Amino acid sequence: MGVQGTLEYLSDMISSAKKGKKKKQFNTVNLKVTRIDCEGCAMKIKKALSGLKGVKTVDVDMKQQKVTVTGYMEAKKVLAAAKSTKKKVELWPYVPYTMVAHPYMAGAYDKKAPANCVRKVEDPMTPMEEQYTTMFSDENPGACYIM
């Protein structure tokens, strides 16, 4: 970092300390936007989202119907701006299947999900049910002596 960068950093710190405002965190917001059919739809969404204060990049994946927005902004504001395009918008519901405890249970498995992804769901098993399922697991060497 050069002298100019150091001075700019110190200036930002002093000005934010005077105002008493906290700096926003760098965020990545993923949205599922239905009916992105053409480049015109993609440009309409990009224009609406890039106009928000703090947005650095907007990436539109037409194949997955996914929009990725990065920058210093809040997810609620991004969601509201995306809804202003008159498209059906929701937060991206998919996560890698390794992040979910039971990826093939009802509600998590989705045929429309991208490759190696499932819907993000809370673990419905109670601790007692979890104990019974791990009792007879192949990973537990003393699980069952009868077999």
Short mmCIF file of N, CA, C and O in Angstrom, two decimals:
data_model
loop_
_atom_site.label_atom_id
_atom_site.label_comp_id
_atom_site.label_asym_id
_atom_site.label_seq_id
_atom_site.Cartn_x
_atom_site.Cartn_y
_atom_site.Cartn_z
N MET A 1 0.86 -1.16 0.00
CA MET A 1 0.00 0.00 0.00
C MET A 1 0.90 1.22 0.00
O MET A 1 1.78 1.36 0.82
N GLY A 2 0.64 2.10 -0.92
CA GLY A 2 1.44 3.30 -1.02
C GLY A 2 0.97 4.37 -0.06
O GLY A 2 0.06 4.20 0.75
N VAL A 3 1.63 5.51 -0.15
CA VAL A 3 1.31 6.64 0.73
C VAL A 3 -0.12 7.12 0.47
O VAL A 3 -0.87 7.40 1.41
N GLN A 4 -0.51 7.18 -0.80
CA GLN A 4 -1.85 7.65 -1.15
C GLN A 4 -2.91 6.71 -0.57
O GLN A 4 -3.91 7.16 -0.03
N GLY A 5 -2.68 5.41 -0.68
CA GLY A 5 -3.63 4.44 -0.14
C GLY A 5 -3.74 4.52 1.37
O GLY A 5 -4.83 4.41 1.94
N THR A 6 -2.61 4.74 2.04
CA THR A 6 -2.61 4.87 3.50
C THR A 6 -3.37 6.10 3.94
O THR A 6 -4.17 6.06 4.88
N LEU A 7 -3.13 7.22 3.24
CA LEU A 7 -3.83 8.45 3.58
C LEU A 7 -5.34 8.31 3.36
O LEU A 7 -6.14 8.78 4.17
N GLU A 8 -5.72 7.63 2.28
CA GLU A 8 -7.14 7.43 2.00
C GLU A 8 -7.78 6.55 3.07
O GLU A 8 -8.89 6.82 3.54
N TYR A 9 -7.08 5.51 3.49
CA TYR A 9 -7.57 4.61 4.53
C TYR A 9 -7.77 5.36 5.85
O TYR A 9 -8.81 5.25 6.50
N LEU A 10 -6.78 6.15 6.24
CA LEU A 10 -6.88 6.92 7.48
C LEU A 10 -7.99 7.96 7.40
O LEU A 10 -8.71 8.20 8.37
N SER A 11 -8.14 8.59 6.25
CA SER A 11 -9.19 9.57 6.06
C SER A 11 -10.57 8.93 6.21
O SER A 11 -11.46 9.49 6.84
N ASP A 12 -10.74 7.73 5.63
CA ASP A 12 -12.01 7.02 5.75
C ASP A 12 -12.30 6.64 7.20
O ASP A 12 -13.44 6.74 7.66
N MET A 13 -11.28 6.22 7.93
CA MET A 13 -11.47 5.84 9.33
C MET A 13 -11.88 7.04 10.17
O MET A 13 -12.77 6.96 11.02
N ILE A 14 -11.23 8.18 9.94
CA ILE A 14 -11.53 9.38 10.72
C ILE A 14 -12.94 9.88 10.39
O ILE A 14 -13.70 10.24 11.28
N SER A 15 -13.29 9.89 9.11
CA SER A 15 -14.62 10.39 8.73
C SER A 15 -15.72 9.47 9.25
O SER A 15 -16.78 9.94 9.65
N SER A 16 -15.49 8.16 9.25
CA SER A 16 -16.53 7.25 9.77
C SER A 16 -16.62 7.34 11.29
O SER A 16 -17.68 7.14 11.86
N ALA A 17 -15.51 7.65 11.97
CA ALA A 17 -15.53 7.80 13.42
C ALA A 17 -16.30 9.06 13.82
O ALA A 17 -16.99 9.08 14.83
N LYS A 18 -16.19 10.11 13.02
CA LYS A 18 -16.90 11.35 13.31
C LYS A 18 -18.41 11.17 13.13
O LYS A 18 -19.19 11.68 13.90
N LYS A 19 -18.81 10.46 12.10
CA LYS A 19 -20.23 10.29 11.80
C LYS A 19 -20.87 9.28 12.74
O LYS A 19 -22.07 9.30 12.93
N GLY A 20 -20.08 8.36 13.30
CA GLY A 20 -20.63 7.35 14.18
C GLY A 20 -21.33 6.23 13.44
O GLY A 20 -22.05 5.45 14.03
N LYS A 21 -21.13 6.14 12.14
CA LYS A 21 -21.77 5.10 11.35
C LYS A 21 -20.82 3.90 11.22
O LYS A 21 -19.61 4.07 11.12
N LYS A 22 -21.42 2.74 11.20
CA LYS A 22 -20.64 1.53 10.95
C LYS A 22 -20.57 1.29 9.46
O LYS A 22 -21.52 1.57 8.72
N LYS A 23 -19.45 0.74 9.02
CA LYS A 23 -19.33 0.39 7.61
C LYS A 23 -20.11 -0.89 7.36
O LYS A 23 -20.15 -1.78 8.19
N LYS A 24 -20.73 -0.98 6.20
CA LYS A 24 -21.47 -2.18 5.84
C LYS A 24 -20.49 -3.28 5.45
O LYS A 24 -19.42 -3.01 4.92
N GLN A 25 -20.89 -4.50 5.70
CA GLN A 25 -20.08 -5.65 5.35
C GLN A 25 -20.21 -5.95 3.86
O GLN A 25 -21.25 -5.70 3.25
N PHE A 26 -19.16 -6.53 3.29
CA PHE A 26 -19.19 -6.96 1.91
C PHE A 26 -20.05 -8.21 1.83
O PHE A 26 -19.81 -9.18 2.53
N ASN A 27 -21.09 -8.17 1.03
CA ASN A 27 -22.07 -9.26 0.94
C ASN A 27 -22.12 -9.85 -0.45
O ASN A 27 -21.83 -9.18 -1.44
N THR A 28 -22.55 -11.10 -0.50
CA THR A 28 -22.92 -11.74 -1.75
C THR A 28 -24.34 -12.23 -1.58
O THR A 28 -24.62 -13.02 -0.68
N VAL A 29 -25.23 -11.76 -2.42
CA VAL A 29 -26.64 -12.14 -2.35
C VAL A 29 -26.98 -12.92 -3.62
O VAL A 29 -26.76 -12.43 -4.72
N ASN A 30 -27.50 -14.14 -3.44
CA ASN A 30 -27.92 -14.97 -4.56
C ASN A 30 -29.43 -14.98 -4.61
O ASN A 30 -30.10 -15.22 -3.60
N LEU A 31 -29.98 -14.73 -5.79
CA LEU A 31 -31.42 -14.69 -5.98
C LEU A 31 -31.84 -15.68 -7.06
O LEU A 31 -31.11 -15.90 -8.03
N LYS A 32 -33.02 -16.26 -6.88
CA LYS A 32 -33.62 -17.08 -7.92
C LYS A 32 -34.70 -16.22 -8.57
O LYS A 32 -35.67 -15.83 -7.92
N VAL A 33 -34.51 -15.91 -9.84
CA VAL A 33 -35.45 -15.07 -10.58
C VAL A 33 -36.04 -15.91 -11.71
O VAL A 33 -35.30 -16.39 -12.57
N THR A 34 -37.34 -16.12 -11.67
CA THR A 34 -37.97 -16.94 -12.71
C THR A 34 -38.23 -16.13 -13.96
O THR A 34 -38.36 -14.92 -13.92
N ARG A 35 -38.28 -16.82 -15.06
CA ARG A 35 -38.56 -16.28 -16.38
C ARG A 35 -37.52 -15.27 -16.87
O ARG A 35 -37.86 -14.21 -17.36
N ILE A 36 -36.25 -15.63 -16.76
CA ILE A 36 -35.22 -14.85 -17.45
C ILE A 36 -35.05 -15.53 -18.80
O ILE A 36 -34.31 -16.50 -18.94
N ASP A 37 -35.80 -15.06 -19.79
CA ASP A 37 -35.89 -15.76 -21.07
C ASP A 37 -34.89 -15.26 -22.12
O ASP A 37 -34.47 -16.03 -22.97
N CYS A 38 -34.53 -13.99 -22.06
CA CYS A 38 -33.69 -13.43 -23.11
C CYS A 38 -32.69 -12.44 -22.52
O CYS A 38 -32.70 -12.17 -21.33
N GLU A 39 -31.85 -11.92 -23.39
CA GLU A 39 -30.86 -10.93 -22.95
C GLU A 39 -31.52 -9.64 -22.47
O GLU A 39 -31.00 -8.95 -21.60
N GLY A 40 -32.68 -9.32 -23.00
CA GLY A 40 -33.40 -8.13 -22.57
C GLY A 40 -33.84 -8.24 -21.11
O GLY A 40 -33.73 -7.28 -20.34
N CYS A 41 -34.32 -9.43 -20.73
CA CYS A 41 -34.70 -9.66 -19.33
C CYS A 41 -33.48 -9.55 -18.42
O CYS A 41 -33.55 -8.96 -17.34
N ALA A 42 -32.38 -10.13 -18.88
CA ALA A 42 -31.15 -10.08 -18.09
C ALA A 42 -30.66 -8.65 -17.92
O ALA A 42 -30.25 -8.25 -16.82
N MET A 43 -30.73 -7.86 -18.97
CA MET A 43 -30.29 -6.47 -18.90
C MET A 43 -31.21 -5.64 -17.99
O MET A 43 -30.75 -4.76 -17.27
N LYS A 44 -32.51 -5.94 -18.03
CA LYS A 44 -33.46 -5.24 -17.17
C LYS A 44 -33.14 -5.48 -15.70
O LYS A 44 -33.14 -4.56 -14.89
N ILE A 45 -32.83 -6.72 -15.35
CA ILE A 45 -32.49 -7.07 -13.97
C ILE A 45 -31.15 -6.45 -13.58
O ILE A 45 -31.01 -5.89 -12.49
N LYS A 46 -30.17 -6.53 -14.49
CA LYS A 46 -28.85 -5.93 -14.21
C LYS A 46 -28.97 -4.44 -13.96
O LYS A 46 -28.36 -3.89 -13.05
N LYS A 47 -29.76 -3.77 -14.77
CA LYS A 47 -29.90 -2.31 -14.65
C LYS A 47 -30.56 -1.95 -13.32
O LYS A 47 -30.13 -1.01 -12.65
N ALA A 48 -31.58 -2.71 -12.93
CA ALA A 48 -32.29 -2.42 -11.68
C ALA A 48 -31.39 -2.64 -10.47
O ALA A 48 -31.42 -1.87 -9.51
N LEU A 49 -30.58 -3.70 -10.50
CA LEU A 49 -29.75 -4.04 -9.35
C LEU A 49 -28.45 -3.24 -9.29
O LEU A 49 -27.96 -2.94 -8.21
N SER A 50 -27.89 -2.92 -10.44
CA SER A 50 -26.63 -2.17 -10.42
C SER A 50 -26.86 -0.71 -10.01
O SER A 50 -25.92 -0.02 -9.63
N GLY A 51 -28.11 -0.25 -10.04
CA GLY A 51 -28.42 1.11 -9.62
C GLY A 51 -28.46 1.28 -8.11
O GLY A 51 -28.50 2.39 -7.61
N LEU A 52 -28.44 0.18 -7.37
CA LEU A 52 -28.44 0.26 -5.91
C LEU A 52 -27.11 0.79 -5.40
O LEU A 52 -26.06 0.51 -5.97
N LYS A 53 -27.17 1.52 -4.31
CA LYS A 53 -25.96 2.06 -3.71
C LYS A 53 -25.16 0.92 -3.06
O LYS A 53 -25.70 0.12 -2.31
N GLY A 54 -23.88 0.83 -3.38
CA GLY A 54 -22.99 -0.16 -2.78
C GLY A 54 -22.79 -1.41 -3.61
O GLY A 54 -21.94 -2.23 -3.30
N VAL A 55 -23.54 -1.58 -4.69
CA VAL A 55 -23.41 -2.78 -5.52
C VAL A 55 -22.17 -2.67 -6.39
O VAL A 55 -21.93 -1.67 -7.05
N LYS A 56 -21.36 -3.73 -6.35
CA LYS A 56 -20.13 -3.76 -7.16
C LYS A 56 -20.34 -4.54 -8.45
O LYS A 56 -19.99 -4.07 -9.52
N THR A 57 -20.87 -5.77 -8.35
CA THR A 57 -21.08 -6.58 -9.55
C THR A 57 -22.46 -7.24 -9.51
O THR A 57 -22.99 -7.55 -8.45
N VAL A 58 -23.00 -7.46 -10.70
CA VAL A 58 -24.26 -8.20 -10.87
C VAL A 58 -24.03 -9.22 -11.97
O VAL A 58 -23.70 -8.86 -13.10
N ASP A 59 -24.17 -10.51 -11.63
CA ASP A 59 -24.00 -11.58 -12.61
C ASP A 59 -25.33 -12.30 -12.78
O ASP A 59 -25.96 -12.70 -11.80
N VAL A 60 -25.75 -12.49 -14.02
CA VAL A 60 -27.01 -13.17 -14.32
C VAL A 60 -26.69 -14.47 -15.04
O VAL A 60 -26.02 -14.46 -16.08
N ASP A 61 -27.17 -15.59 -14.49
CA ASP A 61 -27.02 -16.90 -15.12
C ASP A 61 -28.40 -17.32 -15.62
O ASP A 61 -29.25 -17.73 -14.83
N MET A 62 -28.62 -17.18 -16.93
CA MET A 62 -29.94 -17.45 -17.49
C MET A 62 -30.30 -18.92 -17.42
O MET A 62 -31.46 -19.27 -17.25
N LYS A 63 -29.32 -19.80 -17.52
CA LYS A 63 -29.60 -21.24 -17.52
C LYS A 63 -30.14 -21.69 -16.16
O LYS A 63 -31.10 -22.46 -16.09
N GLN A 64 -29.53 -21.23 -15.08
CA GLN A 64 -29.97 -21.62 -13.74
C GLN A 64 -31.03 -20.67 -13.17
O GLN A 64 -31.53 -20.92 -12.08
N GLN A 65 -31.32 -19.58 -13.87
CA GLN A 65 -32.26 -18.56 -13.38
C GLN A 65 -31.74 -17.96 -12.07
O GLN A 65 -32.51 -17.74 -11.13
N LYS A 66 -30.44 -17.71 -12.02
CA LYS A 66 -29.78 -17.25 -10.80
C LYS A 66 -29.12 -15.89 -11.05
O LYS A 66 -28.49 -15.67 -12.08
N VAL A 67 -29.27 -15.00 -10.07
CA VAL A 67 -28.63 -13.69 -10.12
C VAL A 67 -27.76 -13.55 -8.88
O VAL A 67 -28.21 -13.78 -7.76
N THR A 68 -26.48 -13.20 -9.08
CA THR A 68 -25.54 -13.03 -7.98
C THR A 68 -25.14 -11.57 -7.91
O THR A 68 -24.63 -11.02 -8.88
N VAL A 69 -25.36 -10.97 -6.75
CA VAL A 69 -25.06 -9.55 -6.54
C VAL A 69 -24.02 -9.45 -5.43
O VAL A 69 -24.20 -10.03 -4.36
N THR A 70 -22.91 -8.74 -5.68
CA THR A 70 -21.88 -8.56 -4.66
C THR A 70 -21.67 -7.09 -4.42
O THR A 70 -21.79 -6.27 -5.33
N GLY A 71 -21.34 -6.75 -3.18
CA GLY A 71 -21.08 -5.36 -2.84
C GLY A 71 -21.40 -5.08 -1.39
O GLY A 71 -21.61 -5.99 -0.58
N TYR A 72 -21.45 -3.81 -1.06
CA TYR A 72 -21.71 -3.35 0.30
C TYR A 72 -23.17 -2.91 0.39
O TYR A 72 -23.49 -1.73 0.38
N MET A 73 -24.08 -3.87 0.46
CA MET A 73 -25.50 -3.57 0.50
C MET A 73 -26.22 -4.61 1.35
O MET A 73 -25.65 -5.62 1.72
N GLU A 74 -27.48 -4.37 1.64
CA GLU A 74 -28.29 -5.29 2.44
C GLU A 74 -29.12 -6.18 1.52
O GLU A 74 -29.58 -5.74 0.47
N ALA A 75 -29.33 -7.42 1.95
CA ALA A 75 -30.08 -8.38 1.14
C ALA A 75 -31.53 -7.94 0.94
O ALA A 75 -32.10 -8.16 -0.13
N LYS A 76 -32.11 -7.30 1.94
CA LYS A 76 -33.51 -6.85 1.83
C LYS A 76 -33.67 -5.83 0.71
O LYS A 76 -34.64 -5.86 -0.04
N LYS A 77 -32.72 -4.92 0.60
CA LYS A 77 -32.80 -3.89 -0.44
C LYS A 77 -32.61 -4.49 -1.83
O LYS A 77 -33.25 -4.07 -2.79
N VAL A 78 -31.72 -5.48 -1.93
CA VAL A 78 -31.50 -6.15 -3.21
C VAL A 78 -32.77 -6.89 -3.62
O VAL A 78 -33.18 -6.83 -4.77
N LEU A 79 -33.38 -7.58 -2.67
CA LEU A 79 -34.61 -8.32 -2.95
C LEU A 79 -35.73 -7.38 -3.40
O LEU A 79 -36.45 -7.66 -4.36
N ALA A 80 -35.85 -6.24 -2.73
CA ALA A 80 -36.89 -5.26 -3.09
C ALA A 80 -36.64 -4.68 -4.49
O ALA A 80 -37.58 -4.51 -5.28
N ALA A 81 -35.39 -4.40 -4.82
CA ALA A 81 -35.08 -3.85 -6.13
C ALA A 81 -35.32 -4.88 -7.23
O ALA A 81 -35.78 -4.54 -8.32
N ALA A 82 -35.04 -6.14 -6.94
CA ALA A 82 -35.27 -7.18 -7.93
C ALA A 82 -36.77 -7.40 -8.16
O ALA A 82 -37.20 -7.67 -9.27
N LYS A 83 -37.57 -7.25 -7.11
CA LYS A 83 -39.02 -7.41 -7.25
C LYS A 83 -39.62 -6.28 -8.06
O LYS A 83 -40.70 -6.42 -8.63
N SER A 84 -38.95 -5.14 -8.13
CA SER A 84 -39.46 -4.01 -8.91
C SER A 84 -39.43 -4.28 -10.41
O SER A 84 -40.03 -3.54 -11.17
N THR A 85 -38.76 -5.36 -10.83
CA THR A 85 -38.71 -5.72 -12.25
C THR A 85 -39.93 -6.54 -12.68
O THR A 85 -40.00 -6.97 -13.82
N LYS A 86 -40.87 -6.77 -11.75
CA LYS A 86 -42.11 -7.51 -12.01
C LYS A 86 -41.85 -9.00 -12.29
O LYS A 86 -42.65 -9.66 -12.94
N LYS A 87 -40.74 -9.51 -11.83
CA LYS A 87 -40.42 -10.94 -11.95
C LYS A 87 -40.64 -11.60 -10.60
O LYS A 87 -40.59 -10.94 -9.56
N LYS A 88 -40.83 -12.92 -10.58
CA LYS A 88 -40.95 -13.65 -9.33
C LYS A 88 -39.54 -13.86 -8.79
O LYS A 88 -38.71 -14.49 -9.43
N VAL A 89 -39.28 -13.32 -7.60
CA VAL A 89 -37.93 -13.33 -7.03
C VAL A 89 -37.96 -13.92 -5.62
O VAL A 89 -38.87 -13.64 -4.84
N GLU A 90 -36.97 -14.74 -5.32
CA GLU A 90 -36.79 -15.27 -3.97
C GLU A 90 -35.30 -15.48 -3.74
O GLU A 90 -34.52 -15.50 -4.69
N LEU A 91 -34.92 -15.57 -2.48
CA LEU A 91 -33.52 -15.86 -2.18
C LEU A 91 -33.18 -17.25 -2.70
O LEU A 91 -34.02 -18.14 -2.72
N TRP A 92 -31.94 -17.45 -3.09
CA TRP A 92 -31.50 -18.70 -3.68
C TRP A 92 -31.66 -19.83 -2.66
O TRP A 92 -31.04 -19.82 -1.61
N PRO A 93 -32.53 -20.81 -2.95
CA PRO A 93 -32.84 -21.83 -1.95
C PRO A 93 -31.91 -23.03 -1.94
O PRO A 93 -32.05 -23.90 -1.09
N TYR A 94 -30.96 -23.09 -2.87
CA TYR A 94 -30.15 -24.30 -3.00
C TYR A 94 -28.79 -24.15 -2.34
O TYR A 94 -28.19 -23.08 -2.38
N VAL A 95 -28.32 -25.25 -1.76
CA VAL A 95 -26.98 -25.32 -1.17
C VAL A 95 -26.34 -26.62 -1.63
O VAL A 95 -27.04 -27.55 -2.06
N PRO A 96 -25.01 -26.76 -1.54
CA PRO A 96 -24.39 -28.04 -1.89
C PRO A 96 -24.92 -29.15 -0.99
O PRO A 96 -25.18 -28.94 0.19
N TYR A 97 -25.08 -30.35 -1.56
CA TYR A 97 -25.70 -31.42 -0.78
C TYR A 97 -24.85 -31.85 0.41
O TYR A 97 -25.35 -32.47 1.34
N THR A 98 -23.58 -31.49 0.45
CA THR A 98 -22.73 -31.83 1.59
C THR A 98 -23.05 -30.95 2.80
O THR A 98 -22.65 -31.28 3.91
N MET A 99 -23.76 -29.85 2.60
CA MET A 99 -24.10 -28.94 3.70
C MET A 99 -25.36 -29.37 4.45
O MET A 99 -25.67 -28.83 5.50
N VAL A 100 -26.10 -30.34 3.91
CA VAL A 100 -27.35 -30.79 4.51
C VAL A 100 -27.12 -32.16 5.12
O VAL A 100 -26.49 -33.03 4.52
N ALA A 101 -27.65 -32.38 6.34
CA ALA A 101 -27.44 -33.64 7.03
C ALA A 101 -28.08 -34.81 6.29
O ALA A 101 -27.50 -35.89 6.19
N HIS A 102 -29.29 -34.64 5.77
CA HIS A 102 -30.01 -35.71 5.08
C HIS A 102 -30.47 -35.18 3.72
O HIS A 102 -31.61 -34.73 3.58
N PRO A 103 -29.60 -35.26 2.69
CA PRO A 103 -29.94 -34.61 1.41
C PRO A 103 -31.06 -35.28 0.62
O PRO A 103 -31.63 -34.66 -0.25
N TYR A 104 -31.40 -36.54 0.92
CA TYR A 104 -32.42 -37.22 0.12
C TYR A 104 -33.76 -37.35 0.82
O TYR A 104 -34.62 -38.09 0.39
N MET A 105 -33.94 -36.62 1.92
CA MET A 105 -35.24 -36.67 2.58
C MET A 105 -36.24 -35.80 1.83
O MET A 105 -35.86 -34.95 1.02
N ALA A 106 -37.51 -36.02 2.12
CA ALA A 106 -38.56 -35.26 1.45
C ALA A 106 -38.41 -33.78 1.79
O ALA A 106 -38.20 -33.41 2.93
N GLY A 107 -38.50 -32.95 0.79
CA GLY A 107 -38.38 -31.51 0.99
C GLY A 107 -37.00 -30.99 0.62
O GLY A 107 -36.86 -29.87 0.19
N ALA A 108 -35.98 -31.81 0.80
CA ALA A 108 -34.63 -31.36 0.47
C ALA A 108 -34.27 -31.71 -0.97
O ALA A 108 -33.72 -30.89 -1.69
N TYR A 109 -34.62 -32.90 -1.40
CA TYR A 109 -34.28 -33.33 -2.75
C TYR A 109 -35.22 -32.67 -3.74
O TYR A 109 -36.44 -32.69 -3.59
N ASP A 110 -34.65 -32.05 -4.76
CA ASP A 110 -35.43 -31.35 -5.76
C ASP A 110 -34.86 -31.67 -7.13
O ASP A 110 -33.67 -31.48 -7.38
N LYS A 111 -35.69 -32.17 -8.03
CA LYS A 111 -35.23 -32.54 -9.37
C LYS A 111 -34.78 -31.33 -10.17
O LYS A 111 -33.94 -31.43 -11.05
N LYS A 112 -35.33 -30.15 -9.85
CA LYS A 112 -35.00 -28.94 -10.60
C LYS A 112 -33.74 -28.25 -10.09
O LYS A 112 -33.30 -27.26 -10.66
N ALA A 113 -33.16 -28.76 -9.02
CA ALA A 113 -31.97 -28.13 -8.43
C ALA A 113 -30.77 -28.31 -9.35
O ALA A 113 -30.69 -29.29 -10.10
N PRO A 114 -29.82 -27.37 -9.33
CA PRO A 114 -28.60 -27.54 -10.11
C PRO A 114 -27.81 -28.76 -9.64
O PRO A 114 -28.08 -29.33 -8.58
N ALA A 115 -26.85 -29.18 -10.42
CA ALA A 115 -26.06 -30.37 -10.10
C ALA A 115 -25.39 -30.23 -8.73
O ALA A 115 -24.89 -29.16 -8.38
N ASN A 116 -25.41 -31.30 -7.97
CA ASN A 116 -24.79 -31.39 -6.63
C ASN A 116 -25.39 -30.43 -5.62
O ASN A 116 -24.74 -30.05 -4.66
N CYS A 117 -26.64 -30.01 -5.82
CA CYS A 117 -27.30 -29.09 -4.90
C CYS A 117 -28.66 -29.65 -4.49
O CYS A 117 -29.29 -30.39 -5.23
N VAL A 118 -29.07 -29.29 -3.29
CA VAL A 118 -30.40 -29.63 -2.77
C VAL A 118 -30.97 -28.38 -2.12
O VAL A 118 -30.26 -27.41 -1.88
N ARG A 119 -32.26 -28.43 -1.78
CA ARG A 119 -32.88 -27.30 -1.08
C ARG A 119 -32.36 -27.23 0.34
O ARG A 119 -32.11 -28.24 0.98
N LYS A 120 -32.24 -26.02 0.84
CA LYS A 120 -31.78 -25.82 2.21
C LYS A 120 -32.98 -26.01 3.14
O LYS A 120 -33.94 -25.26 3.08
N VAL A 121 -32.91 -27.03 3.97
CA VAL A 121 -33.98 -27.31 4.93
C VAL A 121 -33.35 -27.52 6.31
O VAL A 121 -32.20 -27.91 6.43
N GLU A 122 -34.16 -27.25 7.31
CA GLU A 122 -33.71 -27.50 8.68
C GLU A 122 -33.79 -28.99 8.95
O GLU A 122 -34.61 -29.70 8.38
N ASP A 123 -32.96 -29.48 9.86
CA ASP A 123 -32.93 -30.89 10.20
C ASP A 123 -34.18 -31.24 11.01
O ASP A 123 -34.35 -30.77 12.12
N PRO A 124 -35.07 -32.09 10.45
CA PRO A 124 -36.32 -32.40 11.15
C PRO A 124 -36.18 -33.47 12.23
O PRO A 124 -37.10 -33.71 12.97
N MET A 125 -35.04 -34.13 12.28
CA MET A 125 -34.87 -35.21 13.24
C MET A 125 -34.62 -34.68 14.65
O MET A 125 -33.85 -33.76 14.84
N THR A 126 -35.27 -35.30 15.59
CA THR A 126 -35.03 -34.97 16.99
C THR A 126 -33.77 -35.70 17.43
O THR A 126 -33.33 -36.65 16.78
N PRO A 127 -33.15 -35.29 18.53
CA PRO A 127 -31.94 -35.98 18.99
C PRO A 127 -32.16 -37.47 19.24
O PRO A 127 -31.26 -38.28 18.99
N MET A 128 -33.35 -37.86 19.67
CA MET A 128 -33.63 -39.28 19.92
C MET A 128 -33.65 -40.06 18.61
O MET A 128 -33.09 -41.14 18.51
N GLU A 129 -34.29 -39.50 17.57
CA GLU A 129 -34.31 -40.15 16.26
C GLU A 129 -32.91 -40.25 15.68
O GLU A 129 -32.55 -41.25 15.07
N GLU A 130 -32.12 -39.22 15.87
CA GLU A 130 -30.75 -39.22 15.39
C GLU A 130 -29.94 -40.32 16.07
O GLU A 130 -29.13 -41.00 15.44
N GLN A 131 -30.18 -40.52 17.34
CA GLN A 131 -29.47 -41.55 18.10
C GLN A 131 -29.81 -42.94 17.54
O GLN A 131 -28.93 -43.78 17.39
N TYR A 132 -31.08 -43.18 17.21
CA TYR A 132 -31.48 -44.49 16.68
C TYR A 132 -30.93 -44.74 15.29
O TYR A 132 -30.57 -45.85 14.95
N THR A 133 -30.85 -43.72 14.47
CA THR A 133 -30.34 -43.92 13.13
C THR A 133 -28.84 -44.16 13.13
O THR A 133 -28.34 -44.92 12.31
N THR A 134 -28.12 -43.53 14.05
CA THR A 134 -26.67 -43.77 14.12
C THR A 134 -26.34 -45.05 14.86
O THR A 134 -25.23 -45.57 14.74
N MET A 135 -27.29 -45.59 15.62
CA MET A 135 -27.04 -46.82 16.37
C MET A 135 -26.77 -47.99 15.43
O MET A 135 -25.93 -48.84 15.69
N PHE A 136 -27.47 -48.02 14.30
CA PHE A 136 -27.32 -49.11 13.35
C PHE A 136 -26.59 -48.67 12.08
O PHE A 136 -26.82 -49.19 11.01
N SER A 137 -25.69 -47.73 12.21
CA SER A 137 -24.96 -47.20 11.08
C SER A 137 -23.75 -48.08 10.76
O SER A 137 -23.18 -48.72 11.63
N ASP A 138 -23.35 -48.10 9.49
CA ASP A 138 -22.16 -48.85 9.09
C ASP A 138 -20.89 -48.21 9.64
O ASP A 138 -19.86 -48.86 9.73
N GLU A 139 -20.97 -46.93 9.99
CA GLU A 139 -19.81 -46.23 10.51
C GLU A 139 -19.56 -46.55 11.98
O GLU A 139 -18.50 -46.25 12.51
N ASN A 140 -20.52 -47.18 12.66
CA ASN A 140 -20.39 -47.55 14.06
C ASN A 140 -20.00 -49.03 14.10
O ASN A 140 -20.82 -49.91 13.82
N PRO A 141 -18.75 -49.37 14.45
CA PRO A 141 -18.29 -50.77 14.38
C PRO A 141 -19.01 -51.68 15.38
O PRO A 141 -19.14 -52.87 15.13
N GLY A 142 -19.47 -51.19 16.50
CA GLY A 142 -20.16 -52.03 17.46
C GLY A 142 -21.65 -51.89 17.38
O GLY A 142 -22.36 -52.10 18.37
N ALA A 143 -22.17 -51.57 16.21
CA ALA A 143 -23.58 -51.24 16.06
C ALA A 143 -24.48 -52.46 16.25
O ALA A 143 -25.38 -52.46 17.06
N CYS A 144 -24.21 -53.50 15.54
CA CYS A 144 -25.10 -54.66 15.59
C CYS A 144 -24.27 -55.92 15.42
O CYS A 144 -23.64 -56.13 14.39
N TYR A 145 -24.27 -56.77 16.42
CA TYR A 145 -23.48 -57.99 16.37
C TYR A 145 -24.24 -59.13 15.70
O TYR A 145 -23.66 -60.12 15.33
N ILE A 146 -25.54 -59.01 15.55
CA ILE A 146 -26.34 -60.09 14.98
C ILE A 146 -26.07 -60.23 13.50
O ILE A 146 -26.01 -61.32 12.96
N MET A 147 -25.86 -59.11 12.83
CA MET A 147 -25.65 -59.15 11.39
C MET A 147 -24.29 -59.72 11.16
O MET A 147 -23.90 -60.42 10.40
#
